PDB file of C-alpha atoms in Angstrom:
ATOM      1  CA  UNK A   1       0.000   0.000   0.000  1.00 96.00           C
ATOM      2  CA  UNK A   2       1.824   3.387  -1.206  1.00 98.00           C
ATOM      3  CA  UNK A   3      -0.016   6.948  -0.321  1.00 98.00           C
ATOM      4  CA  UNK A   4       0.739  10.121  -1.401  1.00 98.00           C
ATOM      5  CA  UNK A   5      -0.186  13.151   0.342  1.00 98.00           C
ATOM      6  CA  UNK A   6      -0.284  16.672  -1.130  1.00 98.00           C
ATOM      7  CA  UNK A   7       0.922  19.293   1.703  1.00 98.00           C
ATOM      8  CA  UNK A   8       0.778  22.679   0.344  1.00 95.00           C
ATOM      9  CA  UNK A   9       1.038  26.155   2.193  1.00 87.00           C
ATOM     10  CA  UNK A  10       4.528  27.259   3.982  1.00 88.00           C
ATOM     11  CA  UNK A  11       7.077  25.738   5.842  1.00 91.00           C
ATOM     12  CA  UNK A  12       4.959  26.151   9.334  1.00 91.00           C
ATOM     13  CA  UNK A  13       2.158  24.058   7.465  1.00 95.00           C
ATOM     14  CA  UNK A  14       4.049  21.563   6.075  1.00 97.00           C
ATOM     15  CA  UNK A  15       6.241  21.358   9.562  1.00 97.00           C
ATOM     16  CA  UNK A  16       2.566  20.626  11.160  1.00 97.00           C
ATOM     17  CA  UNK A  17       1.852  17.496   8.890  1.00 98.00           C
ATOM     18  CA  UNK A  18       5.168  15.842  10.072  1.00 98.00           C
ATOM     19  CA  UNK A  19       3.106  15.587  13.262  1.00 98.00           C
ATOM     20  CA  UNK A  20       0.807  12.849  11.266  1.00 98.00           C
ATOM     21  CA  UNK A  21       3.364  11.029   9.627  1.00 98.00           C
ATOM     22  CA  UNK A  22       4.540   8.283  12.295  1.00 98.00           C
ATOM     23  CA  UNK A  23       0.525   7.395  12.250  1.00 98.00           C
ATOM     24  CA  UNK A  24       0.148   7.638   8.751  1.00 98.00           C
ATOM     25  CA  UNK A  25       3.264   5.333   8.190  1.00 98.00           C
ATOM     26  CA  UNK A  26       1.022   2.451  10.344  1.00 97.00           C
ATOM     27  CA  UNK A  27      -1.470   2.515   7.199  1.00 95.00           C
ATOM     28  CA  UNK A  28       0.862   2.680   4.798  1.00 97.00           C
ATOM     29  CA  UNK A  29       4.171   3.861   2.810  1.00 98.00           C
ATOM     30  CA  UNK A  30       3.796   7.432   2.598  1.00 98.00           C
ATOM     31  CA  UNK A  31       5.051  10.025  -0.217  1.00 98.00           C
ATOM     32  CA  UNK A  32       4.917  13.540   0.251  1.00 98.00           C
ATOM     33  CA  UNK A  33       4.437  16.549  -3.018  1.00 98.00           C
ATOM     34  CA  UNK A  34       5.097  19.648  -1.465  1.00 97.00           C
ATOM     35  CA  UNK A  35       7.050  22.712  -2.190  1.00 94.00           C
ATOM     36  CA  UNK A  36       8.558  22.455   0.770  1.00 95.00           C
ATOM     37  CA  UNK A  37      10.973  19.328   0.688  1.00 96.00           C
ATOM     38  CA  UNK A  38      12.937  19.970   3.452  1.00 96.00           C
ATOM     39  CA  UNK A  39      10.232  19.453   5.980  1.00 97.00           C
ATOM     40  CA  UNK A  40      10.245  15.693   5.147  1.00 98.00           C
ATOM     41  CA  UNK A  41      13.567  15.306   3.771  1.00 96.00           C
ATOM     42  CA  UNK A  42      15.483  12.207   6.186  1.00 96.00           C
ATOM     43  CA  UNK A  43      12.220  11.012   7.738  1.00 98.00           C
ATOM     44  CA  UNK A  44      12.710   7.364   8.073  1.00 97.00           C
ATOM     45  CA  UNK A  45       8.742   7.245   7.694  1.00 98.00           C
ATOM     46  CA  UNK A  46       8.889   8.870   4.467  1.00 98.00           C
ATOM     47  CA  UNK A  47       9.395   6.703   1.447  1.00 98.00           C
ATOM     48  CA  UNK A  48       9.986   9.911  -0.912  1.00 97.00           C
ATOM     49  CA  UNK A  49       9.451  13.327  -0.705  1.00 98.00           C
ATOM     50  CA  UNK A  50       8.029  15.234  -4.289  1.00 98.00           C
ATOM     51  CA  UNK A  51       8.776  19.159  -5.013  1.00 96.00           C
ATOM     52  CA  UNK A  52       5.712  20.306  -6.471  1.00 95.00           C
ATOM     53  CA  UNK A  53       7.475  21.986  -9.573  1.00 94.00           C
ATOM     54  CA  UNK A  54       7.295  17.981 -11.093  1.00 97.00           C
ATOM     55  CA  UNK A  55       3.826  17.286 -12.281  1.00 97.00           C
ATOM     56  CA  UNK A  56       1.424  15.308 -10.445  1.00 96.00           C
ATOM     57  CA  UNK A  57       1.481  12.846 -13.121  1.00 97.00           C
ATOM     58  CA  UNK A  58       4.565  11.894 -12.506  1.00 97.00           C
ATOM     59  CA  UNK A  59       5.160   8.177 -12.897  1.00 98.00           C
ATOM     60  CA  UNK A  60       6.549   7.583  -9.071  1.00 97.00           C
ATOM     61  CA  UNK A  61       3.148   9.637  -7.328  1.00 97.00           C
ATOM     62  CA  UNK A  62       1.114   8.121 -10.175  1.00 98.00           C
ATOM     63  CA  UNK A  63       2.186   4.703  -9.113  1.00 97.00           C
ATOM     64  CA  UNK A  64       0.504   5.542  -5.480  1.00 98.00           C
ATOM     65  CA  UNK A  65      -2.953   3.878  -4.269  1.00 98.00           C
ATOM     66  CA  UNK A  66      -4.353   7.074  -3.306  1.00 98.00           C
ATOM     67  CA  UNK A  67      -3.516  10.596  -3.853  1.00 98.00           C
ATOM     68  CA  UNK A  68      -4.772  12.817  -0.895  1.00 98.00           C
ATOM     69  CA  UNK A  69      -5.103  16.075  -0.345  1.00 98.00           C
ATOM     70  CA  UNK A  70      -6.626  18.492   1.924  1.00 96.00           C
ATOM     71  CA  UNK A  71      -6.448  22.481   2.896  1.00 96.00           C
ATOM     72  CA  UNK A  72      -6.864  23.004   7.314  1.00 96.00           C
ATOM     73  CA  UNK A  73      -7.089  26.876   6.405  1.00 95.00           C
ATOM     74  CA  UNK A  74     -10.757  26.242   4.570  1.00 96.00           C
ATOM     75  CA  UNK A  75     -12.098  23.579   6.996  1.00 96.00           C
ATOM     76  CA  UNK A  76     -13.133  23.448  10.712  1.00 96.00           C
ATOM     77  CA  UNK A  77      -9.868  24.858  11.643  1.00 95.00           C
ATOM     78  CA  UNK A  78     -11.305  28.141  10.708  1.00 95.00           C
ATOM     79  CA  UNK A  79     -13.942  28.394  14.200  1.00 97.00           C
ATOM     80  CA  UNK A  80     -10.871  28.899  15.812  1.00 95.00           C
ATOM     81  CA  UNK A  81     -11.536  25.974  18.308  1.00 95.00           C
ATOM     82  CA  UNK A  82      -8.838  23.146  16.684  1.00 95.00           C
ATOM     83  CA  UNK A  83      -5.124  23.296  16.535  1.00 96.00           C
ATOM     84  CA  UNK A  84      -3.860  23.386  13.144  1.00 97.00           C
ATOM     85  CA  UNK A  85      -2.416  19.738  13.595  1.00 98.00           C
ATOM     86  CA  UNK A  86      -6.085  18.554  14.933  1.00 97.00           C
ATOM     87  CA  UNK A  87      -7.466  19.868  11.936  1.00 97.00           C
ATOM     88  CA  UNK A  88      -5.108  17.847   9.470  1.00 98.00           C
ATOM     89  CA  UNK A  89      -6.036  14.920  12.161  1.00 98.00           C
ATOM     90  CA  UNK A  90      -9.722  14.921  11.284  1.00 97.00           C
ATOM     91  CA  UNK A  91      -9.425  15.815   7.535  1.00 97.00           C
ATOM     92  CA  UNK A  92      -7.215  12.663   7.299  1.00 97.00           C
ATOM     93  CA  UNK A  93      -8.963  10.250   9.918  1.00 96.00           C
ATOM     94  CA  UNK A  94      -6.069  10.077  12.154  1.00 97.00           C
ATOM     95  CA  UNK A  95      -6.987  10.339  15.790  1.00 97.00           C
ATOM     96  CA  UNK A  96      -5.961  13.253  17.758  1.00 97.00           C
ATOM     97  CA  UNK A  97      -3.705  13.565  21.030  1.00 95.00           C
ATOM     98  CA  UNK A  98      -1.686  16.219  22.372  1.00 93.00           C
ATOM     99  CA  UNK A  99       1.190  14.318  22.569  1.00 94.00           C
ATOM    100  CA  UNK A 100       1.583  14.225  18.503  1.00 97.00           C
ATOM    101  CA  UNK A 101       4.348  16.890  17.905  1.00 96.00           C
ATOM    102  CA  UNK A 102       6.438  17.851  14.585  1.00 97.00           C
ATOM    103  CA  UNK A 103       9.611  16.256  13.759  1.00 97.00           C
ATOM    104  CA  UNK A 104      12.378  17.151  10.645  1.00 97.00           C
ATOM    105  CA  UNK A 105      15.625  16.014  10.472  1.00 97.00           C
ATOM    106  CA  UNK A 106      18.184  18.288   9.846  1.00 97.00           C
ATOM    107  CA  UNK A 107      21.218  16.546  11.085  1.00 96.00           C
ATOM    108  CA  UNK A 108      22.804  16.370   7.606  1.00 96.00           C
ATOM    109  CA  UNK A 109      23.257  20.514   8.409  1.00 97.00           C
ATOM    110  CA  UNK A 110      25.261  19.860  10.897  1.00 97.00           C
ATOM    111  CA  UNK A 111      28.942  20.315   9.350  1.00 98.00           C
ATOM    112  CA  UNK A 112      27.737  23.285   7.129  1.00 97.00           C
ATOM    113  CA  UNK A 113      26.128  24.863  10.364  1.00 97.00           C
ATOM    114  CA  UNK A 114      30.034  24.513  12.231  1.00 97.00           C
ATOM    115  CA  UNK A 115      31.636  26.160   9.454  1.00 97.00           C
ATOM    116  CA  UNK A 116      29.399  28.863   9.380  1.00 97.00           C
ATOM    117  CA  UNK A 117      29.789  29.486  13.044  1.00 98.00           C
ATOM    118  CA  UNK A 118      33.725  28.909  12.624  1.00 97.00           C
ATOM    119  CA  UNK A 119      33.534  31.215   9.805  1.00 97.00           C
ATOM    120  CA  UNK A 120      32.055  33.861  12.097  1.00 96.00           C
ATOM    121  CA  UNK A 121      33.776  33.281  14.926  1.00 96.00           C
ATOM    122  CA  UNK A 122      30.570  32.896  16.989  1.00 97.00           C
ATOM    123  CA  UNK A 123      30.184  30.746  20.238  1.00 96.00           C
ATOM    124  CA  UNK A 124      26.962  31.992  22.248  1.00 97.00           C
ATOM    125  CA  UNK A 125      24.299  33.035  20.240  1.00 98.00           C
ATOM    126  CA  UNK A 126      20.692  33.990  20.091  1.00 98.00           C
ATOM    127  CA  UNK A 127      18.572  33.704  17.196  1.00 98.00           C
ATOM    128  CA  UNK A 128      15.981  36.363  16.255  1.00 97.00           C
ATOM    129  CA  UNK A 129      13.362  36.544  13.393  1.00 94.00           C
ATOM    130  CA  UNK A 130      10.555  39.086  13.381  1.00 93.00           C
ATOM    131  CA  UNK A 131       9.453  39.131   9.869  1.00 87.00           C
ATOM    132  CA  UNK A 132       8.945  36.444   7.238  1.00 76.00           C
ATOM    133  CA  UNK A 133       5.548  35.302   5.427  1.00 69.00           C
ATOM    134  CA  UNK A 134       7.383  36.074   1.993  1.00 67.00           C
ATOM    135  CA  UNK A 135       6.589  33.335  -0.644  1.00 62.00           C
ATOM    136  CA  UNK A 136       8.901  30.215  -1.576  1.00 57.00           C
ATOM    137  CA  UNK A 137      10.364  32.006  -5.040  1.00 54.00           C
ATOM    138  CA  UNK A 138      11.183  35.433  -2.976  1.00 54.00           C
ATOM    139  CA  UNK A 139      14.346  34.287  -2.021  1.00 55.00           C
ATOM    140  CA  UNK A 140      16.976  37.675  -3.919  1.00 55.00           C
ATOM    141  CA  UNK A 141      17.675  40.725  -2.314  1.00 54.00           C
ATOM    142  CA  UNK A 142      16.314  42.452  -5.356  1.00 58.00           C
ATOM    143  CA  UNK A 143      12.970  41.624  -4.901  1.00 62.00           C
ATOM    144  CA  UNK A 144      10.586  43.933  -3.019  1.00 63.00           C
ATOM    145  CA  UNK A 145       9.462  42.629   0.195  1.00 60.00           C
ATOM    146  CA  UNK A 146       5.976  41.475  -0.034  1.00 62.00           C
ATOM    147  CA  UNK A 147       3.491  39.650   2.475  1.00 62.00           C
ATOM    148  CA  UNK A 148       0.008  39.117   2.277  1.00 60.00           C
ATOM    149  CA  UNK A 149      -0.437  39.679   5.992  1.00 66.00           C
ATOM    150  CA  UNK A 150       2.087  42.210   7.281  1.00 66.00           C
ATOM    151  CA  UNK A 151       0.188  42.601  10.697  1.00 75.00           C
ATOM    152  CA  UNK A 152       2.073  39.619  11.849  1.00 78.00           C
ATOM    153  CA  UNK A 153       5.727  41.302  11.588  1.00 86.00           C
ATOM    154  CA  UNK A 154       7.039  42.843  14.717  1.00 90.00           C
ATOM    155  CA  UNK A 155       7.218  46.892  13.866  1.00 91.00           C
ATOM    156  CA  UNK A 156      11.173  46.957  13.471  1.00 91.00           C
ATOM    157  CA  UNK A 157      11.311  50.366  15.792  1.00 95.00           C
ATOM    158  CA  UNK A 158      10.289  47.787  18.817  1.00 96.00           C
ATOM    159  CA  UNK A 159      12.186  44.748  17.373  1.00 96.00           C
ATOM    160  CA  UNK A 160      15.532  47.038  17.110  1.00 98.00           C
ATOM    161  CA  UNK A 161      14.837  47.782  21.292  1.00 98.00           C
ATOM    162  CA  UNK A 162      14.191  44.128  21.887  1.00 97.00           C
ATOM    163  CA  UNK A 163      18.041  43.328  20.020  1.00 98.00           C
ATOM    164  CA  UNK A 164      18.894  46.457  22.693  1.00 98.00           C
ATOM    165  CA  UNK A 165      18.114  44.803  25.252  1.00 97.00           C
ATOM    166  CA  UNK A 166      19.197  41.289  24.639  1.00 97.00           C
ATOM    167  CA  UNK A 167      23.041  42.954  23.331  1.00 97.00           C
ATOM    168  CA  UNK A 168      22.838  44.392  27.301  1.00 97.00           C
ATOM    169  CA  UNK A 169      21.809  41.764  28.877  1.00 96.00           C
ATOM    170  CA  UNK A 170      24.100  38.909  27.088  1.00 96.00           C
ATOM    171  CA  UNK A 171      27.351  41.073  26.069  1.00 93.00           C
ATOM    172  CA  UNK A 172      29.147  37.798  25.398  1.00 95.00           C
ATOM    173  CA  UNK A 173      26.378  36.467  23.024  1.00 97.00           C
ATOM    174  CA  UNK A 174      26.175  37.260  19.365  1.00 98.00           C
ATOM    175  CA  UNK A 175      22.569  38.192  17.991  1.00 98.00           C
ATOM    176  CA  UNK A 176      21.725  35.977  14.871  1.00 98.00           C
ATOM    177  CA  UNK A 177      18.979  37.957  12.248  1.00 97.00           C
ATOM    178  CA  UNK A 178      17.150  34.853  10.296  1.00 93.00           C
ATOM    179  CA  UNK A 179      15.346  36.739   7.405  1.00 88.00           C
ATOM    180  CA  UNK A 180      16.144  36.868   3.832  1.00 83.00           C
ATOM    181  CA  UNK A 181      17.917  39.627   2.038  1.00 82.00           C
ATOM    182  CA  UNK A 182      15.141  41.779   1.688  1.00 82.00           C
ATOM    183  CA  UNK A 183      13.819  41.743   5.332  1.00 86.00           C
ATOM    184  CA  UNK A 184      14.766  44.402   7.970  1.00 88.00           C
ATOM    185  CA  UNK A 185      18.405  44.888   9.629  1.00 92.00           C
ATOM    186  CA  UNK A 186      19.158  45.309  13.001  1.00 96.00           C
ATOM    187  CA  UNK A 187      21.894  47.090  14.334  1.00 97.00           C
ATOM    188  CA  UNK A 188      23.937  45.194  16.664  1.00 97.00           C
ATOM    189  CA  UNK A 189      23.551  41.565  14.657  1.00 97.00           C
ATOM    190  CA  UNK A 190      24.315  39.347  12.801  1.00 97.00           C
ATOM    191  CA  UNK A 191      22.320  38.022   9.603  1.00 94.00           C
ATOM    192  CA  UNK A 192      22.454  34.509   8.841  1.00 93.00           C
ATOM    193  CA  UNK A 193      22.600  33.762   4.858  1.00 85.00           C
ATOM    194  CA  UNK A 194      22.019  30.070   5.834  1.00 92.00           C
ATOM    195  CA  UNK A 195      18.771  28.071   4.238  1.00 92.00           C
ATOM    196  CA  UNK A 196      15.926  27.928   6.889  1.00 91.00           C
ATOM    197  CA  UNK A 197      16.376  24.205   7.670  1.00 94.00           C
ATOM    198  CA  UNK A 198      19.785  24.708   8.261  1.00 96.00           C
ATOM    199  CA  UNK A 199      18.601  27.216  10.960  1.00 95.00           C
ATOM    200  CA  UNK A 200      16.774  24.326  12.268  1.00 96.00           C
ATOM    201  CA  UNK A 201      19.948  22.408  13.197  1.00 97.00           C
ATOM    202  CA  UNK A 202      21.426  25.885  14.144  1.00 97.00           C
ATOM    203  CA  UNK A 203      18.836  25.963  17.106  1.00 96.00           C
ATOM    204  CA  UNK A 204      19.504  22.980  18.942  1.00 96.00           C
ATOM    205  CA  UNK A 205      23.072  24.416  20.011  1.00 97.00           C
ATOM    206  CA  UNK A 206      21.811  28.535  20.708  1.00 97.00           C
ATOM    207  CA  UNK A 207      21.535  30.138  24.097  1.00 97.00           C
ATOM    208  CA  UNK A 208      17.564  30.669  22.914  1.00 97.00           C
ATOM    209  CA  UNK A 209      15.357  32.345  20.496  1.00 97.00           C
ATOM    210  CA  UNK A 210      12.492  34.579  19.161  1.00 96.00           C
TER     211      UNK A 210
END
């Protein structure tokens, strides 16, 4: 038995489906077609993981028993009373607990995230991110920022006084800015050029986070 689920949306979305996967494995093999790869990429419960820029038609999804899809953001998850992962639960028949929780593997980053370090000569750090929501292909600094819900940015006046205080509080700790070239600057930090799933594996060794 060989299913394929469609998981579309961003990289918090398709971080939330991993949550599903360990039950969804006890069905069946599972293949994911998604834009965001690296969410499933290493999951020993993954049999193969699609980017959505190949056509659904393709031969190796084609080959599945079922194709699924299904969109949380137009379903029951929109009353406001269901966790995002509880509403991928019940569009897919899994049953619900608390204890489910998402799981990528990143481990592979772990060299690459050294040298980067080395490179900079950081030890202690914090890393910071108070904008994002930009879509996949807005990756170049030439491109103008755009989001389709700005509201959920932190105003950069009152994220630059939140790096102010941190750089007084931990004055041997290096401040780490994860956005992409076109996102706001702090004074007082660093920003990390790194691909976000190598930021993944970056957290598990900083001081903490925001």
């Amino acid at each position: 038995m060989l299913n394929t689920y469609i998981v579309e949306g961003g990289v918090g979305k398709c971080v939330a489906f991993t949550s599903l996967i360990p039950k969804l494995r006890k069905k069946s093999e599972v293949q994911i077609y998604t834009p965001y790869i690296d969410c499933f990429a290493g999951n020993p419960d993954v049999k193969m993981a699609f980017e959505s820029t190949l056509p659904l038609q393709d031969p190796r999804i084609m080959a599945s028993d079922n194709i699924y899809y299904s969109e949380p953001y137009k379903s029951n998850f929109q009353f406001g009373k269901q966790h995002l992962i509880e509403s991928y639960c019940e569009l897919h028949n899994v049953e619900f607990n608390k204890s489910m929780k998402p799981k990528i593997y990143t481990d592979r980053h772990k060299d690459s995230v050294k040298e980067w370090l080395d490179k900079n000569e950081i030890k202690k750090y914090i890393l910071i991110q108070f904008s994002g929501g930009q879509p996949k292909w807005n990756y170049a600094d030439n491109v103008q920022y755009q989001n389709i819900n700005p509201n959920r940015n932190y105003q950069p006046y009152l994220a630059q006084q939140v790096v102010n205080m941190l750089l007084e509080e931990y004055k041997d700790t290096t401040i780490i800015n994860c956005v992409l070239p076109n996102e706001p600057h702090y004074q007082g930090t660093i920003r990390c050029d790194l691909h976000w799933s190598q930021i993944h594996e970056m957290l598990k060794g900083s001081e903490g986070f925001i």
